mmCIF file with all atom_site columns, C-alpha atoms in Angstrom:
data_model
loop_
_atom_site.group_PDB
_atom_site.id
_atom_site.type_symbol
_atom_site.label_atom_id
_atom_site.label_alt_id
_atom_site.label_comp_id
_atom_site.label_asym_id
_atom_site.label_entity_id
_atom_site.label_seq_id
_atom_site.pdbx_PDB_ins_code
_atom_site.Cartn_x
_atom_site.Cartn_y
_atom_site.Cartn_z
_atom_site.occupancy
_atom_site.B_iso_or_equiv
_atom_site.pdbx_formal_charge
_atom_site.auth_seq_id
_atom_site.auth_comp_id
_atom_site.auth_asym_id
_atom_site.auth_atom_id
_atom_site.pdbx_PDB_model_num
ATOM 1   C CA . UNK A 1 1   ? 123.499 115.889 2.689  1.00 90.00 ? 1   UNK A CA 1
ATOM 2   C CA . UNK A 1 2   ? 124.685 116.633 6.203  1.00 95.00 ? 2   UNK A CA 1
ATOM 3   C CA . UNK A 1 3   ? 123.467 119.649 8.145  1.00 97.00 ? 3   UNK A CA 1
ATOM 4   C CA . UNK A 1 4   ? 124.095 121.519 11.365 1.00 98.00 ? 4   UNK A CA 1
ATOM 5   C CA . UNK A 1 5   ? 121.620 123.869 12.995 1.00 98.00 ? 5   UNK A CA 1
ATOM 6   C CA . UNK A 1 6   ? 122.233 125.826 16.181 1.00 98.00 ? 6   UNK A CA 1
ATOM 7   C CA . UNK A 1 7   ? 120.395 128.271 18.384 1.00 98.00 ? 7   UNK A CA 1
ATOM 8   C CA . UNK A 1 8   ? 121.327 130.279 21.454 1.00 97.00 ? 8   UNK A CA 1
ATOM 9   C CA . UNK A 1 9   ? 118.747 130.068 24.235 1.00 97.00 ? 9   UNK A CA 1
ATOM 10  C CA . UNK A 1 10  ? 119.647 132.717 26.814 1.00 93.00 ? 10  UNK A CA 1
ATOM 11  C CA . UNK A 1 11  ? 123.376 132.014 27.145 1.00 93.00 ? 11  UNK A CA 1
ATOM 12  C CA . UNK A 1 12  ? 123.146 128.342 26.143 1.00 97.00 ? 12  UNK A CA 1
ATOM 13  C CA . UNK A 1 13  ? 124.165 127.159 22.702 1.00 98.00 ? 13  UNK A CA 1
ATOM 14  C CA . UNK A 1 14  ? 122.228 124.190 21.323 1.00 98.00 ? 14  UNK A CA 1
ATOM 15  C CA . UNK A 1 15  ? 123.715 122.511 18.224 1.00 98.00 ? 15  UNK A CA 1
ATOM 16  C CA . UNK A 1 16  ? 122.256 119.600 16.229 1.00 98.00 ? 16  UNK A CA 1
ATOM 17  C CA . UNK A 1 17  ? 124.336 117.809 13.578 1.00 98.00 ? 17  UNK A CA 1
ATOM 18  C CA . UNK A 1 18  ? 122.583 115.263 11.369 1.00 98.00 ? 18  UNK A CA 1
ATOM 19  C CA . UNK A 1 19  ? 122.266 113.599 7.980  1.00 96.00 ? 19  UNK A CA 1
ATOM 20  C CA . UNK A 1 20  ? 119.245 114.745 5.933  1.00 97.00 ? 20  UNK A CA 1
ATOM 21  C CA . UNK A 1 21  ? 117.586 111.750 4.271  1.00 97.00 ? 21  UNK A CA 1
ATOM 22  C CA . UNK A 1 22  ? 115.033 112.314 1.506  1.00 97.00 ? 22  UNK A CA 1
ATOM 23  C CA . UNK A 1 23  ? 111.594 110.769 1.071  1.00 98.00 ? 23  UNK A CA 1
ATOM 24  C CA . UNK A 1 24  ? 112.207 109.811 -2.586 1.00 97.00 ? 24  UNK A CA 1
ATOM 25  C CA . UNK A 1 25  ? 108.629 108.525 -2.919 1.00 95.00 ? 25  UNK A CA 1
ATOM 26  C CA . UNK A 1 26  ? 108.999 106.073 -0.022 1.00 96.00 ? 26  UNK A CA 1
ATOM 27  C CA . UNK A 1 27  ? 106.615 105.407 2.872  1.00 96.00 ? 27  UNK A CA 1
ATOM 28  C CA . UNK A 1 28  ? 108.702 106.772 5.758  1.00 97.00 ? 28  UNK A CA 1
ATOM 29  C CA . UNK A 1 29  ? 107.339 106.295 9.289  1.00 97.00 ? 29  UNK A CA 1
ATOM 30  C CA . UNK A 1 30  ? 105.977 102.811 9.816  1.00 95.00 ? 30  UNK A CA 1
ATOM 31  C CA . UNK A 1 31  ? 107.713 101.807 6.542  1.00 96.00 ? 31  UNK A CA 1
ATOM 32  C CA . UNK A 1 32  ? 111.352 102.726 5.866  1.00 96.00 ? 32  UNK A CA 1
ATOM 33  C CA . UNK A 1 33  ? 111.651 103.779 9.533  1.00 97.00 ? 33  UNK A CA 1
ATOM 34  C CA . UNK A 1 34  ? 109.773 101.108 11.513 1.00 96.00 ? 34  UNK A CA 1
ATOM 35  C CA . UNK A 1 35  ? 107.618 102.006 14.491 1.00 97.00 ? 35  UNK A CA 1
ATOM 36  C CA . UNK A 1 36  ? 108.775 100.884 17.936 1.00 97.00 ? 36  UNK A CA 1
ATOM 37  C CA . UNK A 1 37  ? 112.447 100.394 16.948 1.00 97.00 ? 37  UNK A CA 1
ATOM 38  C CA . UNK A 1 38  ? 115.482 102.538 17.748 1.00 97.00 ? 38  UNK A CA 1
ATOM 39  C CA . UNK A 1 39  ? 116.334 104.877 14.865 1.00 97.00 ? 39  UNK A CA 1
ATOM 40  C CA . UNK A 1 40  ? 119.475 106.996 14.426 1.00 95.00 ? 40  UNK A CA 1
ATOM 41  C CA . UNK A 1 41  ? 117.197 109.978 13.673 1.00 97.00 ? 41  UNK A CA 1
ATOM 42  C CA . UNK A 1 42  ? 118.672 110.814 10.303 1.00 95.00 ? 42  UNK A CA 1
ATOM 43  C CA . UNK A 1 43  ? 121.058 109.245 7.811  1.00 95.00 ? 43  UNK A CA 1
ATOM 44  C CA . UNK A 1 44  ? 124.616 107.937 8.040  1.00 93.00 ? 44  UNK A CA 1
ATOM 45  C CA . UNK A 1 45  ? 126.235 108.825 11.386 1.00 92.00 ? 45  UNK A CA 1
ATOM 46  C CA . UNK A 1 46  ? 123.984 109.091 14.400 1.00 94.00 ? 46  UNK A CA 1
ATOM 47  C CA . UNK A 1 47  ? 122.526 112.542 14.949 1.00 97.00 ? 47  UNK A CA 1
ATOM 48  C CA . UNK A 1 48  ? 124.270 114.485 17.714 1.00 98.00 ? 48  UNK A CA 1
ATOM 49  C CA . UNK A 1 49  ? 122.950 117.246 19.940 1.00 98.00 ? 49  UNK A CA 1
ATOM 50  C CA . UNK A 1 50  ? 125.181 119.490 22.042 1.00 98.00 ? 50  UNK A CA 1
ATOM 51  C CA . UNK A 1 51  ? 124.257 121.728 24.979 1.00 98.00 ? 51  UNK A CA 1
ATOM 52  C CA . UNK A 1 52  ? 126.779 124.244 26.338 1.00 98.00 ? 52  UNK A CA 1
ATOM 53  C CA . UNK A 1 53  ? 125.068 124.345 29.760 1.00 97.00 ? 53  UNK A CA 1
ATOM 54  C CA . UNK A 1 54  ? 122.685 122.066 31.645 1.00 98.00 ? 54  UNK A CA 1
ATOM 55  C CA . UNK A 1 55  ? 119.152 122.035 30.200 1.00 98.00 ? 55  UNK A CA 1
ATOM 56  C CA . UNK A 1 56  ? 115.766 120.443 30.714 1.00 98.00 ? 56  UNK A CA 1
ATOM 57  C CA . UNK A 1 57  ? 114.258 118.352 27.937 1.00 98.00 ? 57  UNK A CA 1
ATOM 58  C CA . UNK A 1 58  ? 110.486 118.016 28.255 1.00 98.00 ? 58  UNK A CA 1
ATOM 59  C CA . UNK A 1 59  ? 110.984 119.059 31.910 1.00 97.00 ? 59  UNK A CA 1
ATOM 60  C CA . UNK A 1 60  ? 113.751 116.521 32.727 1.00 98.00 ? 60  UNK A CA 1
ATOM 61  C CA . UNK A 1 61  ? 117.297 117.640 33.553 1.00 98.00 ? 61  UNK A CA 1
ATOM 62  C CA . UNK A 1 62  ? 120.206 116.885 31.214 1.00 98.00 ? 62  UNK A CA 1
ATOM 63  C CA . UNK A 1 63  ? 123.818 117.919 31.829 1.00 98.00 ? 63  UNK A CA 1
ATOM 64  C CA . UNK A 1 64  ? 125.830 120.000 29.375 1.00 98.00 ? 64  UNK A CA 1
ATOM 65  C CA . UNK A 1 65  ? 127.575 117.883 26.746 1.00 98.00 ? 65  UNK A CA 1
ATOM 66  C CA . UNK A 1 66  ? 127.244 116.166 23.391 1.00 98.00 ? 66  UNK A CA 1
ATOM 67  C CA . UNK A 1 67  ? 124.863 113.234 23.022 1.00 98.00 ? 67  UNK A CA 1
ATOM 68  C CA . UNK A 1 68  ? 123.792 110.809 20.342 1.00 97.00 ? 68  UNK A CA 1
ATOM 69  C CA . UNK A 1 69  ? 120.142 111.628 19.623 1.00 98.00 ? 69  UNK A CA 1
ATOM 70  C CA . UNK A 1 70  ? 118.178 108.486 18.892 1.00 97.00 ? 70  UNK A CA 1
ATOM 71  C CA . UNK A 1 71  ? 114.428 108.080 18.675 1.00 98.00 ? 71  UNK A CA 1
ATOM 72  C CA . UNK A 1 72  ? 111.855 105.332 18.821 1.00 98.00 ? 72  UNK A CA 1
ATOM 73  C CA . UNK A 1 73  ? 109.108 106.512 16.471 1.00 98.00 ? 73  UNK A CA 1
ATOM 74  C CA . UNK A 1 74  ? 105.524 105.559 17.191 1.00 97.00 ? 74  UNK A CA 1
ATOM 75  C CA . UNK A 1 75  ? 102.288 106.333 15.364 1.00 96.00 ? 75  UNK A CA 1
ATOM 76  C CA . UNK A 1 76  ? 101.385 109.050 17.913 1.00 97.00 ? 76  UNK A CA 1
ATOM 77  C CA . UNK A 1 77  ? 104.211 109.286 20.474 1.00 98.00 ? 77  UNK A CA 1
ATOM 78  C CA . UNK A 1 78  ? 107.971 109.134 20.037 1.00 98.00 ? 78  UNK A CA 1
ATOM 79  C CA . UNK A 1 79  ? 110.665 108.345 22.581 1.00 98.00 ? 79  UNK A CA 1
ATOM 80  C CA . UNK A 1 80  ? 113.623 110.727 22.403 1.00 98.00 ? 80  UNK A CA 1
ATOM 81  C CA . UNK A 1 81  ? 116.864 109.147 23.592 1.00 98.00 ? 81  UNK A CA 1
ATOM 82  C CA . UNK A 1 82  ? 119.965 111.085 24.645 1.00 98.00 ? 82  UNK A CA 1
ATOM 83  C CA . UNK A 1 83  ? 122.846 108.598 24.568 1.00 98.00 ? 83  UNK A CA 1
ATOM 84  C CA . UNK A 1 84  ? 126.299 109.180 26.026 1.00 97.00 ? 84  UNK A CA 1
ATOM 85  C CA . UNK A 1 85  ? 127.999 107.703 22.947 1.00 94.00 ? 85  UNK A CA 1
ATOM 86  C CA . UNK A 1 86  ? 127.700 110.549 20.459 1.00 93.00 ? 86  UNK A CA 1
ATOM 87  C CA . UNK A 1 87  ? 130.167 109.408 17.803 1.00 90.00 ? 87  UNK A CA 1
ATOM 88  C CA . UNK A 1 88  ? 128.785 106.278 16.150 1.00 89.00 ? 88  UNK A CA 1
ATOM 89  C CA . UNK A 1 89  ? 127.610 105.117 12.766 1.00 88.00 ? 89  UNK A CA 1
ATOM 90  C CA . UNK A 1 90  ? 123.843 104.758 12.588 1.00 84.00 ? 90  UNK A CA 1
ATOM 91  C CA . UNK A 1 91  ? 122.227 102.759 15.358 1.00 86.00 ? 91  UNK A CA 1
ATOM 92  C CA . UNK A 1 92  ? 124.093 99.533  14.624 1.00 85.00 ? 92  UNK A CA 1
ATOM 93  C CA . UNK A 1 93  ? 126.116 99.688  17.856 1.00 89.00 ? 93  UNK A CA 1
ATOM 94  C CA . UNK A 1 94  ? 123.493 101.524 19.887 1.00 93.00 ? 94  UNK A CA 1
ATOM 95  C CA . UNK A 1 95  ? 123.758 100.498 23.550 1.00 95.00 ? 95  UNK A CA 1
ATOM 96  C CA . UNK A 1 96  ? 120.801 101.395 25.768 1.00 96.00 ? 96  UNK A CA 1
ATOM 97  C CA . UNK A 1 97  ? 123.029 101.162 28.864 1.00 96.00 ? 97  UNK A CA 1
ATOM 98  C CA . UNK A 1 98  ? 124.620 104.416 27.602 1.00 97.00 ? 98  UNK A CA 1
ATOM 99  C CA . UNK A 1 99  ? 121.266 106.259 27.636 1.00 98.00 ? 99  UNK A CA 1
ATOM 100 C CA . UNK A 1 100 ? 121.402 109.326 29.841 1.00 98.00 ? 100 UNK A CA 1
ATOM 101 C CA . UNK A 1 101 ? 117.808 110.457 29.317 1.00 98.00 ? 101 UNK A CA 1
ATOM 102 C CA . UNK A 1 102 ? 114.617 109.242 27.650 1.00 98.00 ? 102 UNK A CA 1
ATOM 103 C CA . UNK A 1 103 ? 111.553 111.446 27.221 1.00 98.00 ? 103 UNK A CA 1
ATOM 104 C CA . UNK A 1 104 ? 108.306 111.240 25.263 1.00 98.00 ? 104 UNK A CA 1
ATOM 105 C CA . UNK A 1 105 ? 107.102 113.664 22.579 1.00 98.00 ? 105 UNK A CA 1
ATOM 106 C CA . UNK A 1 106 ? 103.875 113.615 20.605 1.00 98.00 ? 106 UNK A CA 1
ATOM 107 C CA . UNK A 1 107 ? 104.088 113.536 16.814 1.00 98.00 ? 107 UNK A CA 1
ATOM 108 C CA . UNK A 1 108 ? 101.854 115.760 14.696 1.00 97.00 ? 108 UNK A CA 1
ATOM 109 C CA . UNK A 1 109 ? 100.717 115.629 11.092 1.00 97.00 ? 109 UNK A CA 1
ATOM 110 C CA . UNK A 1 110 ? 102.518 118.237 8.995  1.00 96.00 ? 110 UNK A CA 1
ATOM 111 C CA . UNK A 1 111 ? 102.806 119.459 5.448  1.00 95.00 ? 111 UNK A CA 1
ATOM 112 C CA . UNK A 1 112 ? 105.048 117.106 3.488  1.00 96.00 ? 112 UNK A CA 1
ATOM 113 C CA . UNK A 1 113 ? 108.789 117.765 3.697  1.00 96.00 ? 113 UNK A CA 1
ATOM 114 C CA . UNK A 1 114 ? 111.131 115.974 1.251  1.00 97.00 ? 114 UNK A CA 1
ATOM 115 C CA . UNK A 1 115 ? 114.306 116.204 3.355  1.00 98.00 ? 115 UNK A CA 1
ATOM 116 C CA . UNK A 1 116 ? 114.442 115.744 7.106  1.00 98.00 ? 116 UNK A CA 1
ATOM 117 C CA . UNK A 1 117 ? 115.109 118.938 9.059  1.00 98.00 ? 117 UNK A CA 1
ATOM 118 C CA . UNK A 1 118 ? 115.454 120.198 12.607 1.00 98.00 ? 118 UNK A CA 1
ATOM 119 C CA . UNK A 1 119 ? 114.363 123.740 13.411 1.00 98.00 ? 119 UNK A CA 1
ATOM 120 C CA . UNK A 1 120 ? 113.980 125.985 16.459 1.00 98.00 ? 120 UNK A CA 1
ATOM 121 C CA . UNK A 1 121 ? 110.760 127.829 17.326 1.00 97.00 ? 121 UNK A CA 1
ATOM 122 C CA . UNK A 1 122 ? 109.378 129.998 20.133 1.00 98.00 ? 122 UNK A CA 1
ATOM 123 C CA . UNK A 1 123 ? 112.878 130.932 21.326 1.00 98.00 ? 123 UNK A CA 1
ATOM 124 C CA . UNK A 1 124 ? 113.109 132.974 24.548 1.00 97.00 ? 124 UNK A CA 1
ATOM 125 C CA . UNK A 1 125 ? 115.847 133.562 27.140 1.00 94.00 ? 125 UNK A CA 1
ATOM 126 C CA . UNK A 1 126 ? 114.772 130.407 28.961 1.00 97.00 ? 126 UNK A CA 1
ATOM 127 C CA . UNK A 1 127 ? 113.270 128.009 26.418 1.00 98.00 ? 127 UNK A CA 1
ATOM 128 C CA . UNK A 1 128 ? 112.889 126.889 22.832 1.00 98.00 ? 128 UNK A CA 1
ATOM 129 C CA . UNK A 1 129 ? 110.969 124.276 20.917 1.00 98.00 ? 129 UNK A CA 1
ATOM 130 C CA . UNK A 1 130 ? 112.947 122.006 18.603 1.00 98.00 ? 130 UNK A CA 1
ATOM 131 C CA . UNK A 1 131 ? 110.981 120.359 15.814 1.00 98.00 ? 131 UNK A CA 1
ATOM 132 C CA . UNK A 1 132 ? 112.050 117.371 13.747 1.00 98.00 ? 132 UNK A CA 1
ATOM 133 C CA . UNK A 1 133 ? 110.202 117.352 10.408 1.00 98.00 ? 133 UNK A CA 1
ATOM 134 C CA . UNK A 1 134 ? 110.234 114.769 7.683  1.00 98.00 ? 134 UNK A CA 1
ATOM 135 C CA . UNK A 1 135 ? 107.678 113.429 5.279  1.00 97.00 ? 135 UNK A CA 1
ATOM 136 C CA . UNK A 1 136 ? 104.284 114.321 6.752  1.00 97.00 ? 136 UNK A CA 1
ATOM 137 C CA . UNK A 1 137 ? 105.388 114.216 10.401 1.00 98.00 ? 137 UNK A CA 1
ATOM 138 C CA . UNK A 1 138 ? 106.504 116.848 12.899 1.00 98.00 ? 138 UNK A CA 1
ATOM 139 C CA . UNK A 1 139 ? 107.883 115.944 16.344 1.00 98.00 ? 139 UNK A CA 1
ATOM 140 C CA . UNK A 1 140 ? 108.368 118.987 18.620 1.00 98.00 ? 140 UNK A CA 1
ATOM 141 C CA . UNK A 1 141 ? 110.128 118.888 21.988 1.00 98.00 ? 141 UNK A CA 1
ATOM 142 C CA . UNK A 1 142 ? 110.880 121.599 24.542 1.00 98.00 ? 142 UNK A CA 1
ATOM 143 C CA . UNK A 1 143 ? 114.283 122.678 25.802 1.00 98.00 ? 143 UNK A CA 1
ATOM 144 C CA . UNK A 1 144 ? 114.329 124.698 29.017 1.00 98.00 ? 144 UNK A CA 1
ATOM 145 C CA . UNK A 1 145 ? 117.303 126.650 30.350 1.00 97.00 ? 145 UNK A CA 1
ATOM 146 C CA . UNK A 1 146 ? 117.670 128.274 33.774 1.00 96.00 ? 146 UNK A CA 1
ATOM 147 C CA . UNK A 1 147 ? 119.420 131.347 32.368 1.00 93.00 ? 147 UNK A CA 1
ATOM 148 C CA . UNK A 1 148 ? 119.122 133.456 35.558 1.00 90.00 ? 148 UNK A CA 1
ATOM 149 C CA . UNK A 1 149 ? 120.766 130.674 37.607 1.00 91.00 ? 149 UNK A CA 1
ATOM 150 C CA . UNK A 1 150 ? 123.543 130.192 35.039 1.00 91.00 ? 150 UNK A CA 1
ATOM 151 C CA . UNK A 1 151 ? 124.271 133.933 35.036 1.00 85.00 ? 151 UNK A CA 1
ATOM 152 C CA . UNK A 1 152 ? 124.106 134.092 38.843 1.00 83.00 ? 152 UNK A CA 1
ATOM 153 C CA . UNK A 1 153 ? 126.664 131.272 39.016 1.00 85.00 ? 153 UNK A CA 1
ATOM 154 C CA . UNK A 1 154 ? 128.941 133.047 36.540 1.00 80.00 ? 154 UNK A CA 1
ATOM 155 C CA . UNK A 1 155 ? 128.655 136.284 38.531 1.00 76.00 ? 155 UNK A CA 1
ATOM 156 C CA . UNK A 1 156 ? 129.526 134.468 41.767 1.00 77.00 ? 156 UNK A CA 1
ATOM 157 C CA . UNK A 1 157 ? 132.575 132.884 40.089 1.00 77.00 ? 157 UNK A CA 1
ATOM 158 C CA . UNK A 1 158 ? 133.695 136.295 38.811 1.00 72.00 ? 158 UNK A CA 1
ATOM 159 C CA . UNK A 1 159 ? 133.356 137.803 42.296 1.00 72.00 ? 159 UNK A CA 1
ATOM 160 C CA . UNK A 1 160 ? 135.291 134.891 43.819 1.00 74.00 ? 160 UNK A CA 1
ATOM 161 C CA . UNK A 1 161 ? 138.080 135.345 41.262 1.00 69.00 ? 161 UNK A CA 1
ATOM 162 C CA . UNK A 1 162 ? 137.940 139.151 41.640 1.00 64.00 ? 162 UNK A CA 1
ATOM 163 C CA . UNK A 1 163 ? 139.423 139.476 38.142 1.00 68.00 ? 163 UNK A CA 1
ATOM 164 C CA . UNK A 1 164 ? 136.516 141.118 36.359 1.00 68.00 ? 164 UNK A CA 1
ATOM 165 C CA . UNK A 1 165 ? 134.263 143.490 38.290 1.00 70.00 ? 165 UNK A CA 1
ATOM 166 C CA . UNK A 1 166 ? 131.993 143.877 35.227 1.00 74.00 ? 166 UNK A CA 1
ATOM 167 C CA . UNK A 1 167 ? 130.615 140.303 35.320 1.00 68.00 ? 167 UNK A CA 1
ATOM 168 C CA . UNK A 1 168 ? 128.566 140.755 38.525 1.00 70.00 ? 168 UNK A CA 1
ATOM 169 C CA . UNK A 1 169 ? 127.434 144.155 37.237 1.00 74.00 ? 169 UNK A CA 1
ATOM 170 C CA . UNK A 1 170 ? 126.198 142.551 33.983 1.00 72.00 ? 170 UNK A CA 1
ATOM 171 C CA . UNK A 1 171 ? 124.304 139.938 35.993 1.00 69.00 ? 171 UNK A CA 1
ATOM 172 C CA . UNK A 1 172 ? 122.676 142.623 38.158 1.00 72.00 ? 172 UNK A CA 1
ATOM 173 C CA . UNK A 1 173 ? 121.665 144.494 34.983 1.00 76.00 ? 173 UNK A CA 1
ATOM 174 C CA . UNK A 1 174 ? 120.163 141.310 33.559 1.00 71.00 ? 174 UNK A CA 1
ATOM 175 C CA . UNK A 1 175 ? 118.362 140.543 36.836 1.00 70.00 ? 175 UNK A CA 1
ATOM 176 C CA . UNK A 1 176 ? 116.886 144.054 36.997 1.00 73.00 ? 176 UNK A CA 1
ATOM 177 C CA . UNK A 1 177 ? 115.655 143.869 33.397 1.00 76.00 ? 177 UNK A CA 1
ATOM 178 C CA . UNK A 1 178 ? 114.174 140.388 33.760 1.00 67.00 ? 178 UNK A CA 1
#
């Protein structure tokens, strides 16, 4: 089955759309999904991840937009790939020249999970951890958001437009509270 999961981090929406393959008694990582090869990170269409504002993934900047999320699984460390071509079937036409960002994430042993899932943890106004889980593996990665800077920029735009006096006031309220 297909799934979509989303989370707001500060004022940034993060949305992941993916196919949820099942274990079905198979050896998954290092078996069905080979180590050291590009994987679509799910079933059917390539998994996509969308950010409504610029973010940092594992400390590296990534612009707002929708990306194909590919991975290269390893026994201990995975490469997460954010590819400019979001709409594609599997990884059959994957083109590394379209990669916008690659980062590393450590995998962890986890309680067995029949269907692959993505979930959000430790959500604050400026960060969240996303975890991919399937079989007996968990791969967490951090998303950072500069919420104060985003709100400051929105307040400056509102002042420049002079259409809505409440926007800068909301930013000041946020800044005072945080």
